[in-house]
Amino acid sequence: MAEVRYEAASRLYPGAEEPAVNKLNLDIADGELLVLVGPSGCGKSTALRMLAGLETVTSGSVHINGVDVTLKPPQDRDIAMVFQNYALYPSMTVAQNMGFALKQAKVPKAEREAQVREAARILDLTEYLDRKPKNLSGGQRQRVAMGRAIVRKPQVFLMDEPLSNLDAKLRVQTRTELVDLQARLGVTTVYVTHDQVEAMTMGDRVAVLKFGELQQVDAPRTLYSAPANKFVAGFIGSPAMNLLDAEDVDGAPGIAGAAIPLEESVLSQLKSQDLDQVAVGVRPEHLTLGTTGIEGEVTVVEELGSESFVHVTVSHRGEPTTLVVRDRGETETGRGDRVKVDFGGPIHVFGSDGLRVEA
Amino acid sequence: MALFTRAPKAEPILGQNRVVAAILGLLTWIIGLLFFFPLFWLVLNGFKEESVANASPTLVFDPTTDRFCDVTATSKWVSWFTELTNLCQPSEVTGGGLLTFSEAFSNSFWIVLISTVLVMILAVPAAYALAIRPMRKWRDVLFFFISTKFLPIVGIIMPVWIIARDLNLLGTRTVLVILYTAMNLPLAVWMLRSFFAEVPKELIEAAQIDGCSLMGQLRQVILPIVAPGLAATALLCVIFAWNEFFFAIQLNPTGASTMPVWVNAQQNFQGQFLAELSAASVLATFPVVIAGWVAQKRMIRGLAMGAIK
């Protein structure tokens, strides 16, 4: 078992102006499942590959279990990696694929086979042990890739978008299986994904990256309820938070002519700031349709059965702006209806520097 | 190539006129037959009497295998075959000179085999390095390899001949092994590099993480994947080395020479030789055609590689 630590770790690609990962500081606890999430090109995969030893750390250091592994080759780090395309050895059977690392480590054959069988049992792969990867379905290949990782009993699992090649239904199912498996094995895991739903549902903690910079690392709930900056606020949550540049309503931030109910401490912090630069965010579930509030017109209703998302166009800062409101089927609305939107929950305020203004 | 593999029935391209499609199909056949015809005529001539072969071209004649017997008459392999099957009686020994069919065949066989093995041994590490661990300016290196093929061989034959003479290699099989290895190496490096480049990077990384050494990665992970490519490359080297004539005739024109030189020796200055020459050509072409046909499945797979998952 092991904890992982990035200490101001950077990766600058030769010829690049900006580092792909910039001074990453991250502590991952023993047995934790940490998800690295961000849009493409944010450096999440690079960060993972730095931990794997597949990418050079240009400055800073990476530690596994207290040992500085910055300069160690991948094979000396006691890690296992699951790749997006699984990277199964096509010329080997499932059993050979899973036992390959053990064979390299010169584990005796009998022991090797026992461990492969055990992993195959856990992953329900026993009947496929003699097949070649090309004769497996996508989900089975994914499990073989997992099996190859768990057979080794490594200190750390590294997973680079391991579910993105599965179809939607299988992805959701495998997601929960993976979380369960990780918890049972108790192996420290770093998991990379671009999918914020995957990040939220799987991670003990989630680290959000953008342009190689760590934005926030927190438990999913904290990330959702108290995003540290505008980027995290917009990135986490589906549908996304209504995030608007504020309007100056009598010296306080507002939306579409309506002042936002804010605590005194927040307002006082905003005193020194240009209100045009301040951003306010409200999640769709914290807006309500009713008889009071901002007036607007319904343009789209996304019906999901249990709830619906109503897109209301309001006039904000003199331009038509869409607010997304979650409705639990309490009101019947359709396109073209005039409705009123009111605030019914926490409102996030971000200062001109993009950072969260705490109450 | 694909003599016996049926292509799937071509679907008409949407919007394409049927008449145009028919004309294009016909054109394809005509062009194909134009390419095939000289080969066909060569085989046909091999089964004719000299007088018939040299007379005005005809498709109607009494086929005979005597010319094949004639050109291989001094060969110990073929004489027992002739006795065994009683297919024909050699008329008279003409041409051939000092080099017999069996000598030429075994010379060709060993020279081609050894040079191809050498090419592969040298090209695999070079291609691996260029494809998977490219250094700076690797494109220039690749260009340098192929640039050696820009030079016409006739332009360098004098120095090559002088070097061979000074090293006492004239008239030996060794000189041809060396030259054929050098001749095929650039091509093999180019071909293999493109095959190696198709090996998914993640597979090599996975092997690295699994604790596999550099040699282990090459042997256990990469080579099984590029095997069809290796076969295709080796086959091409075999074909080029087997058919090489210029170096062979210049540096090794007599006893220790190869099939093309033997074919050339079937010409003589008295009497007619077209049928014998054709028969000899057919015999010289045969092994390559067989090798190509046997390898065609692997070769096509090799040339169409690129399945990641």
XYZ file of C-alpha atoms in Angstrom:
668
model
C 0.000 0.000 0.000
C 1.273 3.432 -0.710
C 0.601 7.101 -0.788
C 1.526 9.187 -3.799
C 2.864 12.707 -3.780
C 3.561 15.210 -6.523
C 5.883 17.967 -5.415
C 5.858 20.974 -7.745
C 6.088 18.468 -10.583
C 6.235 20.011 -14.057
C 6.470 18.673 -17.547
C 7.634 20.965 -20.314
C 7.598 19.324 -23.732
C 10.604 20.135 -25.888
C 9.764 23.115 -28.056
C 6.605 24.007 -26.115
C 6.140 27.459 -24.619
C 3.956 26.488 -21.710
C 4.416 23.416 -19.532
C 1.842 20.650 -20.050
C 1.779 20.211 -16.292
C 2.796 23.195 -14.208
C 4.105 22.821 -10.640
C 1.595 20.189 -9.638
C 1.310 19.687 -5.885
C -0.876 16.763 -4.949
C -1.018 14.308 -2.075
C -2.890 11.076 -2.577
C -3.606 9.023 0.511
C -3.046 5.316 0.862
C -5.971 3.398 -0.641
C -7.600 6.509 -2.054
C -9.196 6.721 -5.486
C -8.220 10.096 -6.843
C -9.663 11.246 -10.143
C -7.823 13.692 -12.379
C -10.365 15.474 -14.524
C -10.322 18.316 -17.000
C -10.978 19.185 -20.632
C -8.702 17.702 -23.304
C -5.245 19.187 -23.272
C -5.403 20.069 -19.590
C -2.430 17.869 -18.736
C -4.283 15.170 -16.806
C -2.864 12.327 -18.862
C 0.581 13.863 -18.758
C 0.358 14.053 -14.972
C -0.567 10.374 -14.841
C 2.226 9.410 -17.212
C 4.689 11.331 -15.063
C 3.678 9.106 -12.187
C 4.012 6.054 -14.436
C 7.505 7.032 -15.527
C 6.466 7.253 -19.172
C 6.952 11.006 -19.187
C 9.997 12.889 -17.981
C 9.483 15.187 -14.997
C 11.291 18.359 -16.052
C 11.221 19.916 -12.594
C 9.892 18.972 -9.184
C 9.519 15.409 -8.031
C 7.150 12.459 -7.733
C 7.063 10.168 -4.725
C 5.484 6.774 -4.199
C 5.291 5.519 -0.625
C 7.762 8.140 0.480
C 10.363 7.115 -2.112
C 11.420 9.641 -4.721
C 10.733 7.868 -8.036
C 11.253 10.894 -10.285
C 14.196 9.315 -12.094
C 13.156 5.680 -11.856
C 12.082 3.776 -14.985
C 8.474 2.499 -15.072
C 9.405 -1.091 -14.235
C 11.009 -0.019 -10.938
C 7.994 1.895 -9.641
C 5.751 -1.044 -8.746
C 2.745 0.367 -10.550
C 0.199 -1.051 -12.965
C -1.531 0.912 -15.676
C -4.787 0.451 -17.554
C -4.735 2.175 -20.924
C -7.609 3.733 -22.811
C -7.273 1.250 -25.683
C -6.354 -1.478 -23.155
C -3.011 -2.192 -24.888
C -3.470 -5.950 -24.655
C -0.701 -7.959 -26.296
C -2.488 -9.252 -29.420
C -0.299 -12.314 -29.861
C -0.884 -13.599 -26.331
C -3.895 -15.286 -24.756
C -5.825 -13.679 -21.925
C -3.913 -15.778 -19.391
C -0.567 -14.848 -20.947
C -1.549 -11.198 -21.007
C -2.449 -11.243 -17.347
C 0.602 -13.247 -16.342
C 3.072 -11.278 -18.468
C 4.323 -8.989 -15.715
C 4.709 -11.893 -13.316
C 6.665 -13.784 -15.967
C 8.973 -10.810 -16.379
C 9.441 -10.793 -12.616
C 10.397 -14.489 -12.866
C 7.585 -15.667 -10.631
C 7.456 -19.501 -10.742
C 4.945 -20.889 -13.218
C 2.646 -22.589 -10.713
C 2.358 -19.463 -8.582
C 1.852 -17.340 -11.654
C -1.003 -19.494 -12.872
C -2.630 -19.487 -9.454
C -2.549 -15.683 -9.327
C -3.879 -15.351 -12.854
C -6.729 -17.744 -12.046
C -7.537 -15.793 -8.895
C -7.682 -12.501 -10.796
C -9.728 -14.125 -13.543
C -12.180 -15.368 -10.919
C -12.563 -11.881 -9.429
C -13.203 -10.400 -12.871
C -15.334 -13.252 -14.185
C -12.862 -14.075 -16.932
C -12.148 -17.728 -16.134
C -13.775 -19.128 -19.262
C -11.882 -16.741 -21.528
C -8.359 -17.446 -20.292
C -7.328 -19.251 -23.484
C -8.743 -16.694 -25.901
C -6.825 -14.088 -27.818
C -7.827 -10.442 -27.268
C -9.247 -10.130 -30.783
C -11.878 -12.735 -29.874
C -13.188 -10.752 -26.916
C -15.848 -8.067 -26.674
C -14.958 -4.520 -25.640
C -16.135 -5.069 -22.077
C -14.167 -8.306 -21.775
C -11.025 -6.626 -23.081
C -11.470 -3.914 -20.518
C -11.673 -6.536 -17.784
C -8.553 -8.267 -19.068
C -6.735 -4.945 -18.900
C -7.957 -4.611 -15.312
C -6.906 -8.177 -14.624
C -3.443 -7.521 -15.946
C -3.194 -4.692 -13.445
C -4.541 -6.478 -10.371
C -2.571 -9.711 -10.878
C 0.583 -7.820 -10.034
C -0.681 -6.496 -6.698
C 1.045 -3.182 -7.361
C 1.422 -0.249 -4.978
C -0.552 2.066 -7.262
C -3.083 1.589 -10.069
C -2.949 4.132 -12.864
C -5.976 4.334 -15.135
C -6.063 6.455 -18.253
C -9.699 6.805 -19.368
C -10.232 3.051 -19.064
C -13.972 3.223 -19.734
C -14.148 5.620 -22.650
C -14.169 2.854 -25.292
C -17.240 1.178 -23.804
C -20.806 1.942 -24.782
C -22.829 4.143 -22.441
C -24.696 1.424 -20.589
C -21.679 -0.800 -20.045
C -19.682 2.223 -18.974
C -22.074 3.016 -16.134
C -22.120 -0.615 -15.018
C -18.341 -1.019 -15.192
C -17.931 2.254 -13.332
C -19.600 0.900 -10.196
C -17.810 -2.445 -10.510
C -14.511 -0.648 -10.712
C -15.205 1.468 -7.649
C -16.224 -1.645 -5.732
C -13.123 -3.552 -6.862
C -10.824 -0.694 -5.937
C -12.373 -0.413 -2.489
C -12.051 -4.157 -1.918
C -8.427 -4.294 -3.023
C -7.638 -1.069 -1.210
C -4.955 -0.109 -3.713
C -4.174 3.583 -4.168
C -5.556 4.551 -7.566
C -5.107 7.537 -9.821
C -7.830 7.692 -12.434
C -7.869 10.036 -15.413
C -11.053 11.001 -17.209
C -12.484 13.905 -19.174
C -15.982 12.959 -18.067
C -17.027 14.966 -15.018
C -19.856 12.543 -14.228
C -17.334 9.707 -14.055
C -15.100 11.864 -11.883
C -17.891 12.784 -9.477
C -19.280 9.267 -9.154
C -15.978 7.445 -8.782
C -13.525 9.639 -6.958
C -12.915 9.739 -3.230
C -11.469 13.082 -4.212
C -11.391 14.815 -7.556
C -8.585 17.011 -8.875
C -9.617 19.450 -11.592
C -6.934 20.571 -14.022
C -6.881 23.277 -16.664
C -3.944 24.258 -18.867
C -1.655 22.130 -16.707
C -2.623 23.940 -13.506
C -4.404 22.315 -10.604
C -7.647 24.237 -10.026
C -9.103 22.444 -7.051
C -8.852 19.095 -5.338
C -11.715 18.108 -3.060
C -14.353 15.531 -2.351
C -16.983 15.468 -5.128
C -19.636 17.062 -2.923
C -17.376 19.955 -1.920
C -16.353 20.432 -5.530
C -20.008 20.719 -6.432
C -21.203 22.878 -3.582
C -18.160 25.122 -3.200
C -16.246 25.389 -6.477
C -13.025 27.287 -5.894
C -13.199 29.288 -9.100
C -15.234 30.041 -12.199
C -13.674 27.227 -14.209
C -14.502 24.505 -11.687
C -18.000 25.945 -11.262
C -18.643 25.679 -14.985
C -16.928 22.340 -15.459
C -18.515 20.322 -12.665
C -22.228 19.624 -12.819
C -24.561 18.540 -15.587
C -26.323 20.505 -16.873
C -23.772 23.178 -16.174
C -24.221 25.934 -13.623
C -25.784 29.168 -14.884
C -22.667 31.297 -14.832
C -23.057 34.933 -15.822
C -21.120 38.134 -15.585
C -22.996 40.146 -12.978
C -25.100 43.190 -13.645
C -24.804 46.227 -11.453
C -28.175 46.534 -9.704
C -28.054 49.451 -7.273
C -24.440 48.770 -6.351
C -24.912 45.050 -5.844
C -24.488 42.149 -8.274
C -27.658 41.069 -10.038
C -29.099 39.049 -12.881
C -31.488 40.511 -15.435
C -32.295 43.524 -13.357
C -32.921 41.577 -10.162
C -30.589 41.898 -7.193
C -29.313 38.596 -5.933
C -29.936 37.735 -2.307
C -26.401 37.742 -0.926
C -25.012 37.683 2.559
C -23.616 40.893 3.980
C -20.098 39.477 4.271
C -20.051 38.656 0.560
C -21.340 42.072 -0.390
C -18.726 43.809 1.703
C -15.955 41.810 0.009
C -17.280 42.924 -3.371
C -17.244 46.600 -2.381
C -13.745 47.129 -3.735
C -14.399 45.291 -7.006
C -15.732 46.393 -10.342
C -19.131 44.719 -10.472
C -18.867 44.258 -14.236
C -15.986 41.846 -13.624
C -17.777 39.822 -10.989
C -19.433 36.555 -11.997
C -22.419 34.930 -10.356
C -23.450 31.316 -10.646
C -26.608 29.443 -9.792
C -27.137 25.733 -10.349
C -30.309 24.817 -12.267
C -31.774 23.107 -9.185
C -31.398 26.325 -7.210
C -33.668 28.253 -9.543
C -37.430 27.892 -9.416
C -40.264 28.724 -11.722
C -42.956 30.684 -9.963
C -44.945 33.825 -9.741
C -42.149 36.112 -8.613
C -38.677 36.887 -9.917
C -37.026 37.509 -13.253
C -39.344 37.440 -16.189
C -38.429 35.538 -19.304
C -39.608 33.331 -22.145
C -39.299 29.547 -22.358
C -37.273 28.514 -25.420
C -36.561 24.841 -24.818
C -37.856 22.197 -22.409
C -35.598 19.146 -21.934
C -37.884 16.468 -20.549
C -36.143 13.658 -18.643
C -39.200 12.106 -17.026
C -38.307 12.514 -13.365
C -37.393 16.135 -13.973
C -37.107 18.575 -16.786
C -34.711 21.367 -17.622
C -36.438 24.511 -18.746
C -34.383 26.990 -20.759
C -35.630 30.500 -20.071
C -34.378 33.436 -22.090
C -34.125 36.604 -20.065
C -32.714 40.008 -20.863
C -29.418 40.285 -19.010
C -27.031 43.203 -19.482
C -29.177 44.179 -22.442
C -28.753 40.864 -24.267
C -30.901 37.757 -24.439
C -29.367 35.234 -22.051
C -30.479 31.703 -21.266
C -31.020 30.465 -17.730
C -31.480 26.735 -17.205
C -33.986 25.891 -14.496
C -34.614 22.422 -13.118
C -38.261 21.665 -12.758
C -39.586 18.553 -11.030
C -42.724 18.470 -13.050
C -44.523 20.868 -10.752
C -45.268 23.353 -13.497
C -46.500 22.723 -17.001
C -44.560 24.914 -19.399
C -43.918 24.877 -23.064
C -42.020 26.845 -25.643
C -43.101 30.469 -25.835
C -44.594 30.621 -22.333
C -43.822 33.693 -20.240
C -42.478 32.553 -16.879
C -40.822 33.997 -13.790
C -37.555 32.626 -12.402
C -36.668 32.999 -8.753
C -33.658 32.098 -6.641
C -34.179 29.107 -4.390
C -30.769 28.117 -3.174
C -27.100 28.989 -2.761
C -25.602 31.514 -5.139
C -21.918 31.384 -6.012
C -20.034 34.618 -6.479
C -16.659 34.845 -8.167
C -14.554 37.977 -7.900
C -12.806 39.737 -10.744
C -9.846 37.339 -10.249
C -12.196 34.418 -10.979
C -11.880 33.080 -7.424
C -14.768 32.188 -5.186
C -15.934 34.850 -2.734
C -16.667 33.002 0.505
C -19.312 34.183 2.905
C -0.920 -11.546 -56.930
C -4.313 -12.638 -55.758
C -4.701 -15.450 -58.226
C -7.004 -17.515 -56.066
C -8.561 -15.041 -53.698
C -11.890 -13.835 -54.942
C -12.488 -10.174 -54.564
C -15.908 -9.287 -53.162
C -18.337 -8.395 -55.923
C -17.872 -4.744 -56.673
C -20.858 -2.614 -55.758
C -21.611 0.080 -58.286
C -20.650 3.445 -56.875
C -23.765 5.534 -56.311
C -24.560 7.750 -59.246
C -22.066 6.014 -61.473
C -23.306 5.273 -64.947
C -23.503 1.534 -65.720
C -21.983 2.068 -69.137
C -19.045 3.962 -67.648
C -18.616 1.180 -65.092
C -18.594 -1.434 -67.847
C -16.036 0.474 -69.900
C -13.799 0.914 -66.867
C -14.059 -2.796 -66.141
C -13.123 -3.644 -69.704
C -10.202 -1.232 -69.593
C -8.943 -2.876 -66.425
C -8.974 -6.253 -68.121
C -7.173 -4.935 -71.191
C -4.442 -3.296 -69.136
C -4.108 -6.399 -66.981
C -3.769 -8.641 -70.021
C -1.230 -6.288 -71.598
C 0.946 -6.742 -68.519
C 0.390 -10.475 -68.453
C 0.991 -11.116 -72.140
C 4.827 -11.077 -72.270
C 4.916 -13.595 -69.434
C 2.362 -15.739 -71.208
C 4.372 -15.620 -74.433
C 7.546 -16.520 -72.556
C 5.960 -19.633 -71.078
C 4.497 -20.544 -74.456
C 7.871 -20.205 -76.196
C 9.443 -22.458 -73.607
C 7.238 -25.297 -74.800
C 8.054 -24.865 -78.514
C 10.646 -26.313 -80.886
C 13.354 -23.781 -81.714
C 12.176 -23.574 -85.316
C 8.590 -22.900 -84.249
C 9.647 -20.306 -81.684
C 11.667 -18.429 -84.252
C 9.028 -18.645 -86.962
C 6.146 -16.195 -87.186
C 4.235 -16.069 -83.899
C 1.550 -18.681 -83.500
C -0.653 -20.046 -80.772
C -1.063 -23.410 -82.512
C 1.879 -25.816 -82.089
C 2.835 -29.193 -80.650
C 3.960 -28.466 -77.091
C 7.131 -30.200 -75.944
C 9.111 -30.199 -72.713
C 12.359 -30.928 -74.570
C 13.686 -27.382 -74.199
C 13.467 -27.674 -70.423
C 15.461 -30.859 -70.695
C 18.012 -29.216 -72.943
C 18.734 -26.293 -70.661
C 19.038 -28.511 -67.601
C 20.846 -31.325 -69.383
C 24.111 -30.987 -67.515
C 22.358 -30.733 -64.186
C 22.584 -33.753 -61.938
C 19.280 -32.964 -60.169
C 17.272 -32.756 -63.292
C 18.815 -35.777 -64.974
C 17.481 -38.117 -62.307
C 14.150 -36.365 -62.581
C 14.222 -36.900 -66.331
C 15.104 -40.575 -65.940
C 12.409 -41.041 -63.358
C 9.612 -39.416 -65.300
C 10.897 -40.074 -68.806
C 9.349 -36.818 -69.848
C 11.751 -36.053 -72.647
C 15.033 -36.799 -74.303
C 17.617 -34.012 -74.466
C 18.442 -33.357 -78.094
C 21.944 -31.926 -77.814
C 23.808 -29.901 -75.253
C 23.896 -26.314 -76.355
C 24.875 -23.145 -74.558
C 25.021 -23.292 -70.821
C 28.751 -22.868 -70.756
C 30.476 -23.713 -67.514
C 27.514 -22.979 -65.283
C 24.998 -25.793 -64.942
C 21.413 -25.392 -63.815
C 21.919 -27.104 -60.468
C 25.041 -25.075 -59.704
C 23.343 -21.826 -60.604
C 20.292 -22.784 -58.613
C 22.194 -23.685 -55.480
C 24.415 -20.596 -55.815
C 21.324 -18.413 -56.122
C 19.630 -20.211 -53.259
C 22.480 -19.711 -50.803
C 23.356 -16.188 -51.878
C 19.718 -15.077 -51.619
C 19.133 -16.874 -48.333
C 22.250 -15.578 -46.587
C 21.911 -12.036 -47.882
C 18.233 -11.877 -46.866
C 18.966 -13.201 -43.378
C 21.737 -10.625 -43.027
C 19.443 -7.865 -44.259
C 16.794 -8.774 -41.704
C 19.280 -9.038 -38.845
C 20.622 -5.584 -39.670
C 17.348 -3.915 -40.629
C 15.215 -4.904 -37.631
C 17.245 -2.960 -35.023
C 17.633 -0.003 -37.391
C 13.920 0.127 -38.134
C 13.064 -0.305 -34.458
C 15.276 2.619 -33.540
C 13.912 4.848 -36.290
C 10.268 4.042 -35.612
C 10.021 3.641 -31.875
C 12.912 5.571 -30.407
C 13.614 8.188 -33.057
C 16.554 10.461 -32.396
C 16.946 14.002 -33.689
C 17.130 14.271 -37.468
C 15.779 10.768 -37.943
C 14.200 11.824 -41.203
C 17.633 12.723 -42.551
C 18.912 9.305 -41.579
C 16.021 7.701 -43.393
C 16.722 9.830 -46.437
C 20.375 8.866 -46.350
C 19.397 5.201 -46.419
C 17.257 5.586 -49.508
C 19.659 8.015 -51.211
C 22.094 5.141 -51.698
C 19.558 3.770 -54.145
C 19.575 6.928 -56.279
C 22.985 6.110 -57.711
C 22.906 4.068 -60.911
C 24.791 0.840 -60.275
C 26.627 1.202 -63.550
C 28.176 4.362 -62.158
C 29.838 2.573 -59.271
C 30.627 -0.772 -60.863
C 34.279 0.149 -61.600
C 35.250 0.991 -58.020
C 33.218 -1.950 -56.736
C 35.008 -4.236 -59.200
C 38.423 -2.902 -58.182
C 37.672 -3.316 -54.486
C 36.384 -6.825 -55.096
C 39.529 -7.666 -57.100
C 41.840 -6.304 -54.406
C 40.011 -8.327 -51.782
C 40.244 -11.420 -53.962
C 36.471 -11.665 -54.076
C 35.937 -11.673 -57.830
C 34.089 -14.772 -58.952
C 32.994 -15.692 -55.427
C 29.572 -16.054 -53.889
C 30.720 -13.901 -50.960
C 30.935 -10.747 -53.056
C 27.320 -11.187 -54.160
C 26.143 -11.862 -50.609
C 27.778 -8.609 -49.496
C 26.426 -6.568 -52.398
C 22.889 -7.960 -52.201
C 22.807 -7.293 -48.481
C 23.875 -3.703 -49.089
C 21.463 -3.372 -51.989
C 18.391 -4.532 -50.057
C 19.171 -3.006 -46.675
C 17.791 0.511 -47.352
C 14.558 -0.887 -48.722
C 14.163 -3.251 -45.785
C 14.797 -0.476 -43.263
C 12.179 1.698 -44.945
C 9.580 -1.006 -45.090
C 10.181 -2.291 -41.585
C 10.179 1.204 -40.153
C 6.657 1.779 -41.409
C 5.542 -1.553 -39.942
C 7.163 -0.792 -36.593
C 5.599 2.664 -36.595
C 2.174 1.011 -36.632
C 2.765 -0.819 -33.367
C 0.624 1.065 -30.822
C 2.811 3.093 -28.489
C 0.729 1.951 -25.517
C 1.700 -1.676 -26.090
C 5.345 -0.835 -25.670
C 4.562 1.317 -22.649
C 2.507 -1.488 -21.134
C 5.426 -3.845 -21.648
C 7.744 -1.307 -20.039
C 5.497 -1.032 -17.003
C 5.230 -4.823 -16.892
C 8.979 -4.862 -16.410
C 10.010 -6.037 -19.853
C 13.572 -5.341 -21.015
C 14.308 -3.668 -24.350
C 15.124 -6.988 -26.020
C 12.108 -8.549 -24.346
C 9.834 -5.836 -25.716
C 11.192 -6.414 -29.201
C 11.048 -10.200 -29.023
C 7.858 -10.814 -27.065
C 5.666 -7.848 -27.934
C 6.743 -6.098 -31.129
C 7.987 -8.873 -33.402
C 4.858 -11.039 -33.087
C 2.827 -8.029 -34.200
C 5.019 -7.092 -37.150
C 5.589 -10.715 -38.241
C 3.504 -10.300 -41.424
C 5.501 -7.184 -42.207
C 8.750 -9.056 -41.678
C 7.553 -11.757 -44.062
C 6.575 -9.208 -46.698
C 9.916 -7.443 -46.425
C 11.930 -10.641 -46.539
C 10.013 -11.803 -49.588
C 10.748 -8.591 -51.431
C 14.450 -8.907 -50.573
C 14.403 -12.489 -51.838
C 12.810 -11.417 -55.116
C 15.244 -8.561 -55.710
C 18.295 -10.636 -54.834
C 17.098 -13.609 -56.893
C 16.593 -11.477 -59.992
C 19.743 -9.350 -59.699
C 21.811 -9.637 -62.860
C 24.175 -6.697 -63.272
C 26.430 -7.273 -60.241
C 26.375 -10.998 -60.889
C 27.477 -10.763 -64.522
C 30.129 -8.114 -63.801
C 31.717 -9.524 -60.693
C 31.001 -13.193 -60.990
C 30.391 -14.234 -64.597
C 31.489 -17.853 -64.370
C 31.235 -20.907 -62.142
C 29.960 -19.442 -58.889
C 27.206 -17.317 -60.399
C 23.444 -17.163 -60.114
C 20.292 -18.016 -62.041
C 20.053 -14.810 -64.096
C 23.606 -15.365 -65.345
C 22.692 -18.947 -66.187
C 19.645 -17.728 -68.120
C 21.845 -15.297 -69.998
C 24.248 -18.093 -70.847
C 21.529 -19.874 -72.799
C 22.132 -17.482 -75.648
C 24.653 -18.738 -78.125
C 26.231 -17.492 -81.274
C 25.378 -20.439 -83.442
C 21.849 -21.469 -84.220
C 18.605 -20.572 -82.605
C 18.100 -20.188 -78.872
C 14.819 -18.348 -78.259
C 12.895 -21.402 -77.048
C 15.735 -22.522 -74.780
C 16.113 -19.022 -73.414
C 12.386 -18.919 -72.712
C 12.474 -22.287 -70.984
C 15.415 -21.159 -68.855
C 13.608 -17.926 -67.954
C 10.532 -19.871 -66.896
C 12.682 -22.092 -64.664
C 14.407 -19.041 -63.174
C 11.111 -17.251 -62.517
C 9.356 -20.263 -61.073
C 10.769 -20.212 -57.504
C 9.955 -16.544 -57.091
C 6.417 -16.977 -58.325
C 5.948 -19.920 -55.947
C 7.403 -17.945 -53.030
C 5.167 -15.002 -53.843
C 2.097 -17.167 -54.113
C 2.771 -18.976 -50.842
C 3.433 -15.698 -49.058
C 0.669 -13.665 -50.668
C -1.756 -14.019 -47.783
C 0.808 -12.957 -45.200
C 2.128 -10.312 -47.517
C -1.237 -8.681 -48.086
C -1.856 -8.776 -44.356
C 1.591 -7.293 -43.883
C 0.960 -4.503 -46.312
C -2.459 -3.791 -44.804
C -1.404 -3.872 -41.182
C -2.701 -1.437 -38.619
C -5.256 -3.058 -36.346
C -4.835 -1.589 -32.898
C -7.591 -3.340 -31.078
